Amino acid sequence: MSTQTEFRICATTGFKIDRNAEKLIKANAVVAVVFLAIGGLFGLLVALTRWPAVHFLPADMFYLALTAHGLDVLLVWVIFFEMALLYFTSTVLLNSRMAAPRWGWVAFFEMLIGALMVNVAVLQGDSSVMFTSYVPMRASPMFYLGLIIFAVGALTVCAIFFATLVIAKQEKTYEGSVPLVTFGALVAAIIAVFTLASGAVILIPTFLWSIGLVSHIDPLMYKTIWWAMGHSSQQINMAAQVAIWYAIPAMLFGAKPLSEKVSRMAFLMYILFLQLASAHHLLVEPGLASEWKIFNTSYALYLAVLGSMIHGMSIPGAIEVAQRRRGFNRGIFEWLRKAPWGNPAFSGMFMSLVMFGFLGGISGVVMGTEQINLIMHNTIYVPGHFHATVVAGTTLAFMAMTYLLVPLIFQREVMFPKLARLQPYLFGLGAAGISVFMMGAGTLGVPRRSWDISGADALLPYDFAGAAYMMMGLNGMAAVLAAIGGLSFIVIVVGSVFFGRRIGDTEAIVLQADAAAVGQYGSSDSHDIRGTLVLVAVFFISFVLYYFVNWKYLSEVWPLS
Amino acid sequence: MAITSPSTKIWWNEPISKQELIWITIAFLWGLVMFFMMIYWHGAGEQNLSSEAYRIKPEVFAERTQAMIDEYTVREEAGFPVVRPPPGSDIYMLARLWQWWPILELEKDKSYRLHLSSLDYQHGFSLQPVNINLQVHPDYEMVVTLTPNQAGEFGVICNEYCGIGHHDMIGKIYVVE
Ligand code: HEM
Ligand SMILES: [Cu+2]
Ligand SMILES: [Cu+2]
């Protein structure tokens, strides 16, 4: 294959696009979406099984499907899409050629092969160990090997990303500093290197153990290092999705951050404290000192949370300022009411931001509080929390971004525009539903990863309260809604990419119909962001109330020391 | 715009708006509150997890559990011994595929030193409907002092996935007046 660099100029945005990079963006995004479809289907099957009145799969298939679900969505879908984002932010946004396109394809196939190996191992039925694969439970060697190969591929893409940044800098393809969105992607890539290195440290010995070359792996040590990968990888998602939250309003109506300095500092906080994250998962393990847990679980003094809270004001603030400049200046909320709610890129992005903050962010901090974790650890509250972060947050943000990548990178018009308008709402509502209902069931003690909560086949019976069954039923219904939203997304994207009307190289398209140019304004101007201040105040009050309510719940359980 | 290089080249010298500064300050202080809340609870709260733990061989843990069972069994239920050790003593609950062994009978408002460990995989000790959740590892023995403050019959659900019988792994604790 030719690796000569060829550019086209995007007629809509004016960006110079390297065709090699463009092909890789497409390939990675398509594979990502395919695995979202597969993984989402497993998710639906799992949710239907946990709906007590439906109880769809038999036990062995349930645990198999749950393993496949976690791997295919959290690992394969999310990371493949992030690879596409790394290429996009380092080449397109910087008008640069990409480094080592051949290696890009090597990495792509490594990741694909790794993902397929893991899937085959799981579907063969002897690796239903969940994506966490805690030792001493053992999966087939192919399972660990697939993960390792996948990680090597992803690491290669990070290296290409860094090399591309160097090329862009040397060839002066941009002036001054890299754009904020690229900066966010850089943060994501740095965290990814740390994450993947931790993954190698733990998965390679585990692979050797699975083929009998290593005799023993300490379960607590395994968990500590595994979560150094597992939790920091969530910070990759965080950095990537925050970058998208900044990118979409910028692409639709020229929004710019309130302050470059503040937003970049907030991104940096994700890097500074990430290695502490694995403590979240170890709060009720034997023998760990409280001082260690408190320091680590709070990322020093909640400084990474501080970073997110800063973005939480900066992003809606940027949108508000841009909207007011476009003339939606009446009262506190006209800018929000008159936002492009019919454009799935915007509606998806904004819902992702709000749901991530209110549902995922708050619940995460509460659950990660040393003592409060006692009343939540391993209940289904945990999946409830991370479906708010990684489904309502990350996945919805990635979906929103896809609505821009289809016309700009795939050069296809989005098909089924009516369905596309609706899609973020269907998926968003469903995702919010599964999050809230799983969290609800979790506060009633329902365990995660459990085929049956009735104790019907157990020697000693225990049954949960009726309310717990109701929550799990509602969860099943919300799952159906999320699945319909997810399926709509797949149909729209796959349809558009393969059958959508072609957009010619010289044809400019309209990303947002009524987007008057926002014009220039400095970061330091004083801005009218009253609406954002109200939103932030509501968020803060909810946070404080929910936080203390959970201390109250904790104070009611059996004393323990 | 966020997708282009900053329009002011020297962006790091731009002043930060007052609104953002205020929010950063509030958010930072809130972080401090949450941080010190955990420390405060260690002094003032009644629910704190001890960090007492030992490395232990599964056989040794099984022996100690059996010694308690031999001494204090009061009756049997569905093949499980029901054990009633004296208040204040060391009590054992052993996790294995797929049982919590044995059944314990405790007295209300009395404290016990509960020892937990697993003979095989990891398991999750989830006391219901109280909703106290602890992670149980093989090779590690965790010791917590527990003071039941309600009488009744409580379930011990396994909430760490431990294979095909995971959902059947249910144990029991009685608390009597
Ligand atoms: C149609 C959409 C989805 C539905 C209905 C759904 C539903 C569920 C349900 C019911 C569980 C099982 C909870 C349990 O029994 O412990 C689960 C687990 C999980 N889901 Fe989803 N989910 C969806 C999409 C996603 C997406 C997009 C992601 C990631 C980006 C995701 C990540 C996970 C993970 C990591 C687990 C944990 C698996 C484990 O415990 O090993 N899900 N999901
Ligand atoms: Cu178990
Ligand atoms: Cu279990």
CSV table of C-alpha atoms in Angstrom, one decimal, chain A residues 131 134 227 280-281 359-360 363-364 367-368 373 375-390 434-435 438-443 446-449, chain B residues 133 159:
chain,number,residue,atom,x,y,z
A,131,PHE,CA,-13.5,-8.5,32.2
A,134,TYR,CA,-9.5,-11.8,39.1
A,227,TRP,CA,-7.0,-1.5,38.6
A,280,HIS,CA,-11.3,3.1,44.6
A,281,HIS,CA,-11.5,-0.6,44.0
A,359,LEU,CA,-25.4,10.8,37.6
A,360,GLY,CA,-21.9,9.5,37.1
A,363,SER,CA,-22.2,8.8,42.5
A,364,GLY,CA,-18.6,8.1,41.7
A,367,MET,CA,-19.0,5.6,46.3
A,368,GLY,CA,-15.3,6.3,46.3
A,373,ASN,CA,-18.0,2.3,50.0
A,375,ILE,CA,-22.6,0.1,51.8
A,376,MET,CA,-22.1,0.0,48.1
A,377,HIS,CA,-19.1,-2.2,47.2
A,378,ASN,CA,-20.0,-4.8,44.6
A,379,THR,CA,-23.6,-4.1,44.7
A,380,ILE,CA,-25.3,-3.4,41.5
A,381,TYR,CA,-24.9,0.3,42.4
A,382,VAL,CA,-21.5,0.0,40.9
A,383,PRO,CA,-22.6,-0.9,37.4
A,384,GLY,CA,-25.3,1.8,37.9
A,385,HIS,CA,-22.6,4.4,38.5
A,386,PHE,CA,-20.4,3.4,35.6
A,387,HIS,CA,-23.3,3.2,33.1
A,388,ALA,CA,-23.8,6.8,33.9
A,389,THR,CA,-20.1,7.6,33.2
A,390,VAL,CA,-19.3,5.3,30.4
A,434,ILE,CA,-30.3,1.8,33.5
A,435,SER,CA,-28.0,3.9,35.6
A,438,MET,CA,-29.2,-0.2,39.0
A,439,MET,CA,-28.1,2.4,41.5
A,440,GLY,CA,-31.5,2.1,43.2
A,441,ALA,CA,-31.3,-1.6,43.4
A,442,GLY,CA,-27.8,-1.4,44.7
A,443,THR,CA,-28.8,0.7,47.6
A,446,VAL,CA,-28.8,-6.3,45.1
A,447,PRO,CA,-25.5,-7.9,44.1
A,448,ARG,CA,-23.8,-7.2,40.8
A,449,ARG,CA,-23.0,-10.0,38.3
B,133,ASN,CA,-20.1,-5.3,52.0
B,159,ASN,CA,-21.4,-10.4,45.6
